[in-house]
Amino acid sequence: MDEKQNYLVRSETVSSVASEARAVGSTDLVDENGEIRLIPMPTPDPKDPLNIPDKQKWLAVGILCFFGSLALSAEVIIGALIPVFLLEYSGVDPRVLNDVDFVANSHGSINFNPLAVVPPGVVPADLGKVSLLATIPLLANGIASYFLVPLSIAIGRRPVLLLTGACAWIGGLWAGLSTSLESHMAARALQGLGAGAVEALIPLIVQDIMFIHQRNRAMSAVVSSQGIIIIALGVAAPYVAANFTWRILYFATSGFGILAWGLMIAFLPETRWTRGREELSGQRIYELEPGEKRPRLDPDTYGPRTTYTTIGFFQFGFEWKEAGMSMLDTLRTTLFPAIVWATLANSAFVIINQAAQQLGSFALLAQGWQFQYTGLSVIPTVAATIAVYFLGGPLSDKVSLMITRHHNGVREAEFHLPNLLLPFACGILGCFVFGYAGQNNLHWAFILLGAFFLIFAFLMVLTVVNVFVVESYPIWAGPVLVNVSSLRIIIAFFLSSQITVWVTEKGILNTFAIYAEALIVLSLGIPALWFWGRRLRIWTAGSVNKVDGGKPKQVEHIGYAV
């Protein structure tokens, strides 16, 4: 059998007695002794990414945090600089923003006309085209995931992540050197392609190398670290743009992006690995000695882990057929009830967070803040990211594990759903606080408080939902992540562009009240999936025969490239 087959064929331990079936996404996480089992079950192959030492795994997560936060921050922070670009492409020095009287222009109302920043007698640039600088990366990001994940299945995670990483920093340099609005927009689209890796590939790599009881902590680290970089850039961006030049921001993020790209080249391992349903459900398909949680490594049979097998390129061959199947699986899983709900929930929080970001700075300007200091409006993100790291990581893992122990050690994907109760409650509360404060021109502290609730809810939902959908359909991890990450961004792209129109027509309180009502309706999906989620998983994905122990028998099968 050639080397490529070794990655697709597994030695399974098959029980001689017919055994019960488990729904896809259901696992025995806790054994009869109360110990946590390792799920997915690692193989004896030293090259298996689950066999990477823990220190190297967390180093990889740290590098992904650094890269992801830079890519996303370069994408989202620019959205706060629309007044700067409006002046730039109207032929006016953006530094005049420091002299604009926003209170007089807005009459203390959040319904501020962005074109009011353009001096009288100057023909303003097309506001719609300038606004695309903030939104076009979202569309590029969402579309990119549909192709990046199948490509990562075909050729490996590393080549695709390094390609998108290069797109991110090249796009940043291009934007910094651009001389026209059209060139700037094209550069932003390329940046969005780079950020597409953050939405789908990074969660996919996390599930490649982490056992299910570790994933909440890893994902919360990724999400909260993004907030840290966004905070730093968010505070600096308006000040730098209003006093120096916005191009510095692109050059700075691209410089750090090149550093992150170099770290990925040197230390990020290839994590694509083919696993069967039984391995993904954590069944003991390899012979284990008493007291062992994982099979012993067998380099004599499978070959040792080397530098090339760890950080090389195309070392595990090409899987174009599996990539094509993953695109079909993406279409197939689009209408799965859990995926539809997860996508809608994610989309709602993205839209609401976008609305708060766009309107928050105008609300502060209407209260007399100088534009150069509006970057301080990211202060709620500081508290939110800290809270998400602990509540969305260790605490969420403990809650899910506690429920698992209560159910005799059987882990269901729906055991993550209670972790969504707090963020939904905070999201609903945040909508009313932010909307009421903006409508009635309350003290800016109330605006920031509402923003905190919304940011915390958004980041928590992003963390927990990614883990939930992957555990629900581990055999289609890539396709379900593509659906949830891409569709929510595409939906948000079209609806976020209407935010200022809705606020003008309905008022900010009525607009955010509608958002709150949408969240209340979506929250009904939590109890629905709690009671019927397992049946829906069986209906949509079938079940897995439970095998545990017995004499080892060589069985050839093609696993699922996820």
CSV table of C-alpha atoms in Angstrom, one decimal, residues 7-248:
chain,number,residue,atom,x,y,z
A,7,TYR,CA,-3.6,8.6,5.2
A,8,LEU,CA,-6.9,7.3,4.1
A,9,VAL,CA,-6.9,3.8,5.4
A,10,ARG,CA,-7.2,3.1,9.1
A,11,SER,CA,-6.8,0.0,11.2
A,12,GLU,CA,-10.1,-0.3,13.1
A,13,THR,CA,-11.0,-2.4,16.1
A,14,VAL,CA,-14.4,-3.9,15.3
A,15,SER,CA,-16.6,-5.4,18.0
A,16,SER,CA,-17.7,-8.9,17.3
A,17,VAL,CA,-21.1,-8.2,18.8
A,18,ALA,CA,-23.5,-5.8,17.1
A,19,SER,CA,-23.8,-2.6,19.1
A,20,GLU,CA,-25.9,0.4,19.5
A,21,ALA,CA,-25.7,3.3,17.1
A,22,ARG,CA,-24.9,6.9,18.0
A,23,ALA,CA,-26.2,10.0,16.3
A,24,VAL,CA,-23.6,11.9,14.4
A,25,GLY,CA,-22.4,14.6,16.9
A,26,SER,CA,-23.1,12.4,19.9
A,27,THR,CA,-20.1,11.0,21.8
A,28,ASP,CA,-19.1,9.3,25.0
A,29,LEU,CA,-17.0,12.1,26.4
A,30,VAL,CA,-16.7,10.8,30.0
A,31,ASP,CA,-15.7,7.2,30.6
A,32,GLU,CA,-17.0,4.9,33.4
A,33,ASN,CA,-14.2,6.2,35.7
A,34,GLY,CA,-15.3,9.8,35.2
A,35,GLU,CA,-12.2,10.6,33.1
A,36,ILE,CA,-12.5,12.7,29.9
A,37,ARG,CA,-12.0,10.7,26.8
A,38,LEU,CA,-10.1,12.1,23.8
A,39,ILE,CA,-12.5,13.0,20.9
A,40,PRO,CA,-11.7,12.7,18.0
A,41,MET,CA,-9.8,9.5,18.7
A,42,PRO,CA,-6.1,10.1,17.6
A,43,THR,CA,-4.4,7.5,15.5
A,44,PRO,CA,-1.0,5.8,16.1
A,45,ASP,CA,0.4,7.8,13.3
A,46,PRO,CA,2.9,10.4,14.6
A,47,LYS,CA,2.0,12.7,11.8
A,48,ASP,CA,-1.6,13.0,13.0
A,49,PRO,CA,-2.2,16.6,14.0
A,50,LEU,CA,-3.9,15.5,17.2
A,51,ASN,CA,-0.6,14.0,18.2
A,52,ILE,CA,1.2,17.3,18.0
A,53,PRO,CA,2.6,18.2,21.5
A,54,ASP,CA,0.4,20.6,23.4
A,55,LYS,CA,3.0,23.4,23.4
A,56,GLN,CA,3.2,23.3,19.7
A,57,LYS,CA,-0.6,23.3,19.4
A,58,TRP,CA,-1.0,26.4,21.5
A,59,LEU,CA,1.9,28.1,19.7
A,60,ALA,CA,-0.1,27.5,16.5
A,61,VAL,CA,-3.2,28.9,18.1
A,62,GLY,CA,-1.2,32.0,19.2
A,63,ILE,CA,0.1,32.6,15.7
A,64,LEU,CA,-3.4,32.2,14.3
A,65,CYS,CA,-4.7,34.7,16.9
A,66,PHE,CA,-2.0,37.2,15.8
A,67,PHE,CA,-2.7,36.7,12.1
A,68,GLY,CA,-6.4,36.7,12.4
A,69,SER,CA,-6.6,39.8,14.6
A,70,LEU,CA,-4.4,41.7,12.1
A,71,ALA,CA,-6.5,40.6,9.1
A,72,LEU,CA,-9.8,41.4,10.7
A,73,SER,CA,-8.7,44.7,12.2
A,74,ALA,CA,-7.4,46.0,8.9
A,75,GLU,CA,-10.9,45.1,7.5
A,76,VAL,CA,-13.1,46.6,10.2
A,77,ILE,CA,-11.2,49.6,11.5
A,78,ILE,CA,-11.3,51.4,8.2
A,79,GLY,CA,-15.1,51.5,8.5
A,80,ALA,CA,-14.7,54.2,11.2
A,81,LEU,CA,-12.8,56.4,8.7
A,82,ILE,CA,-15.5,57.0,6.2
A,83,PRO,CA,-15.5,60.8,6.9
A,84,VAL,CA,-11.7,60.8,6.3
A,85,PHE,CA,-12.1,59.1,2.9
A,86,LEU,CA,-15.0,61.3,2.0
A,87,LEU,CA,-12.8,64.4,2.4
A,88,GLU,CA,-9.8,62.7,0.7
A,89,TYR,CA,-11.8,61.8,-2.4
A,90,SER,CA,-13.5,65.2,-2.4
A,91,GLY,CA,-10.1,66.8,-2.8
A,92,VAL,CA,-10.1,68.2,0.8
A,93,ASP,CA,-7.3,67.6,3.4
A,94,PRO,CA,-8.8,65.2,6.0
A,95,ARG,CA,-7.1,67.1,8.8
A,96,VAL,CA,-9.9,69.7,8.6
A,97,LEU,CA,-12.0,67.2,10.6
A,98,ASN,CA,-10.4,68.6,13.7
A,99,ASP,CA,-12.2,71.9,13.0
A,100,VAL,CA,-15.7,70.6,12.2
A,101,ASP,CA,-18.4,71.5,14.7
A,102,PHE,CA,-20.3,68.2,14.7
A,103,VAL,CA,-22.7,69.4,17.5
A,104,ALA,CA,-23.8,72.4,15.4
A,105,ASN,CA,-24.2,70.3,12.2
A,106,SER,CA,-26.2,67.5,13.9
A,107,HIS,CA,-28.1,69.7,16.4
A,108,GLY,CA,-27.4,67.1,19.0
A,109,SER,CA,-29.0,64.4,17.0
A,110,ILE,CA,-27.5,61.0,16.0
A,111,ASN,CA,-29.2,61.5,12.6
A,112,PHE,CA,-26.0,63.2,11.4
A,113,ASN,CA,-25.5,63.8,7.7
A,114,PRO,CA,-22.1,62.4,6.7
A,115,LEU,CA,-21.9,64.9,3.8
A,116,ALA,CA,-21.9,67.7,6.3
A,117,VAL,CA,-18.1,67.2,6.8
A,118,VAL,CA,-17.5,68.5,3.3
A,119,PRO,CA,-16.8,72.2,3.3
A,120,PRO,CA,-19.4,74.4,1.4
A,121,GLY,CA,-18.6,74.9,-2.3
A,122,VAL,CA,-16.8,71.6,-2.6
A,123,VAL,CA,-18.4,68.8,-4.7
A,124,PRO,CA,-18.5,65.8,-2.5
A,125,ALA,CA,-17.4,62.4,-3.6
A,126,ASP,CA,-20.0,59.7,-4.2
A,127,LEU,CA,-20.9,58.6,-0.6
A,128,GLY,CA,-22.1,55.2,-1.8
A,129,LYS,CA,-18.8,54.4,-3.5
A,130,VAL,CA,-16.8,55.7,-0.5
A,131,SER,CA,-18.9,53.6,1.9
A,132,LEU,CA,-17.9,50.5,-0.2
A,133,LEU,CA,-14.4,50.9,1.3
A,134,ALA,CA,-16.0,49.7,4.6
A,135,THR,CA,-18.4,47.0,3.2
A,136,ILE,CA,-16.7,45.5,0.1
A,137,PRO,CA,-14.2,43.6,2.2
A,138,LEU,CA,-17.1,41.9,3.9
A,139,LEU,CA,-18.5,40.6,0.6
A,140,ALA,CA,-15.0,39.5,-0.6
A,141,ASN,CA,-14.6,37.8,2.8
A,142,GLY,CA,-17.9,35.9,2.6
A,143,ILE,CA,-17.4,34.8,-1.0
A,144,ALA,CA,-13.8,33.7,-0.4
A,145,SER,CA,-14.7,31.1,2.2
A,146,TYR,CA,-16.7,29.2,-0.4
A,147,PHE,CA,-13.5,28.5,-2.3
A,148,LEU,CA,-10.9,28.6,0.4
A,149,VAL,CA,-12.2,25.7,2.5
A,150,PRO,CA,-12.6,23.3,-0.5
A,151,LEU,CA,-9.1,24.3,-1.6
A,152,SER,CA,-7.7,23.6,1.8
A,153,ILE,CA,-9.2,20.1,1.6
A,154,ALA,CA,-7.6,19.6,-1.8
A,155,ILE,CA,-4.1,20.8,-1.2
A,156,GLY,CA,-3.8,21.4,2.6
A,157,ARG,CA,-4.5,24.1,5.1
A,158,ARG,CA,-0.9,25.6,5.1
A,159,PRO,CA,-0.7,26.6,1.4
A,160,VAL,CA,-4.2,28.2,1.5
A,161,LEU,CA,-3.6,30.1,4.7
A,162,LEU,CA,-0.2,31.4,3.5
A,163,LEU,CA,-1.8,32.5,0.2
A,164,THR,CA,-4.5,34.4,2.0
A,165,GLY,CA,-2.0,35.8,4.4
A,166,ALA,CA,-0.1,37.2,1.5
A,167,CYS,CA,-3.3,38.7,0.1
A,168,ALA,CA,-3.9,40.5,3.3
A,169,TRP,CA,-0.6,42.3,3.6
A,170,ILE,CA,-0.3,42.9,-0.2
A,171,GLY,CA,-3.7,44.4,-0.2
A,172,GLY,CA,-2.7,46.6,2.7
A,173,LEU,CA,0.4,47.9,0.9
A,174,TRP,CA,-1.6,48.4,-2.3
A,175,ALA,CA,-4.3,50.4,-0.4
A,176,GLY,CA,-1.6,52.6,1.3
A,177,LEU,CA,0.0,53.3,-2.1
A,178,SER,CA,-3.3,53.8,-4.0
A,179,THR,CA,-3.9,57.0,-5.8
A,180,SER,CA,-7.6,56.7,-6.7
A,181,LEU,CA,-10.9,55.5,-5.1
A,182,GLU,CA,-11.2,52.7,-7.6
A,183,SER,CA,-7.7,51.4,-6.8
A,184,HIS,CA,-8.4,51.7,-3.1
A,185,MET,CA,-11.6,49.7,-3.4
A,186,ALA,CA,-9.8,46.9,-5.4
A,187,ALA,CA,-7.1,46.8,-2.7
A,188,ARG,CA,-9.8,46.5,0.0
A,189,ALA,CA,-11.3,43.6,-1.8
A,190,LEU,CA,-8.0,41.8,-1.8
A,191,GLN,CA,-7.7,42.5,1.9
A,192,GLY,CA,-11.2,41.0,2.3
A,193,LEU,CA,-9.9,37.8,0.6
A,194,GLY,CA,-7.1,37.6,3.2
A,195,ALA,CA,-9.6,38.1,6.0
A,196,GLY,CA,-11.7,35.2,4.6
A,197,ALA,CA,-9.2,32.8,6.1
A,198,VAL,CA,-10.1,34.1,9.5
A,199,GLU,CA,-13.8,33.3,9.2
A,200,ALA,CA,-13.6,29.7,8.1
A,201,LEU,CA,-10.1,28.4,7.9
A,202,ILE,CA,-8.9,29.3,11.4
A,203,PRO,CA,-11.9,27.6,13.1
A,204,LEU,CA,-11.3,24.6,10.9
A,205,ILE,CA,-7.6,24.4,11.9
A,206,VAL,CA,-8.6,24.7,15.6
A,207,GLN,CA,-10.9,21.7,15.2
A,208,ASP,CA,-8.1,19.8,13.4
A,209,ILE,CA,-5.7,20.0,16.3
A,210,MET,CA,-7.9,20.3,19.4
A,211,PHE,CA,-10.0,17.7,21.1
A,212,ILE,CA,-13.7,18.7,21.6
A,213,HIS,CA,-13.2,19.5,25.3
A,214,GLN,CA,-10.5,22.1,24.4
A,215,ARG,CA,-12.2,23.8,21.5
A,216,ASN,CA,-14.2,26.5,23.4
A,217,ARG,CA,-11.0,27.6,25.1
A,218,ALA,CA,-9.1,27.7,21.8
A,219,MET,CA,-11.9,29.5,19.9
A,220,SER,CA,-12.4,32.1,22.7
A,221,ALA,CA,-8.6,32.8,22.6
A,222,VAL,CA,-8.9,33.4,18.8
A,223,VAL,CA,-11.9,35.7,19.1
A,224,SER,CA,-10.8,37.6,22.2
A,225,SER,CA,-7.3,38.2,20.7
A,226,GLN,CA,-8.9,39.8,17.7
A,227,GLY,CA,-10.5,42.3,20.0
A,228,ILE,CA,-7.1,43.3,21.5
A,229,ILE,CA,-5.6,44.3,18.2
A,230,ILE,CA,-8.8,45.9,17.1
A,231,ILE,CA,-8.8,48.0,20.3
A,232,ALA,CA,-5.2,49.2,19.7
A,233,LEU,CA,-5.9,50.1,16.1
A,234,GLY,CA,-9.3,51.4,16.8
A,235,VAL,CA,-8.0,53.9,19.3
A,236,ALA,CA,-5.2,55.0,17.0
A,237,ALA,CA,-7.0,55.1,13.7
A,238,PRO,CA,-9.1,58.3,14.0
A,239,TYR,CA,-6.2,60.2,15.7
A,240,VAL,CA,-3.6,59.2,13.1
A,241,ALA,CA,-6.0,59.8,10.2
A,242,ALA,CA,-7.1,63.2,11.4
A,243,ASN,CA,-3.6,64.5,12.4
A,244,PHE,CA,-1.2,62.7,10.0
A,245,THR,CA,-2.4,60.4,7.1
A,246,TRP,CA,-4.6,57.3,6.9
A,247,ARG,CA,-1.9,55.6,4.8
A,248,ILE,CA,0.2,55.0,7.9
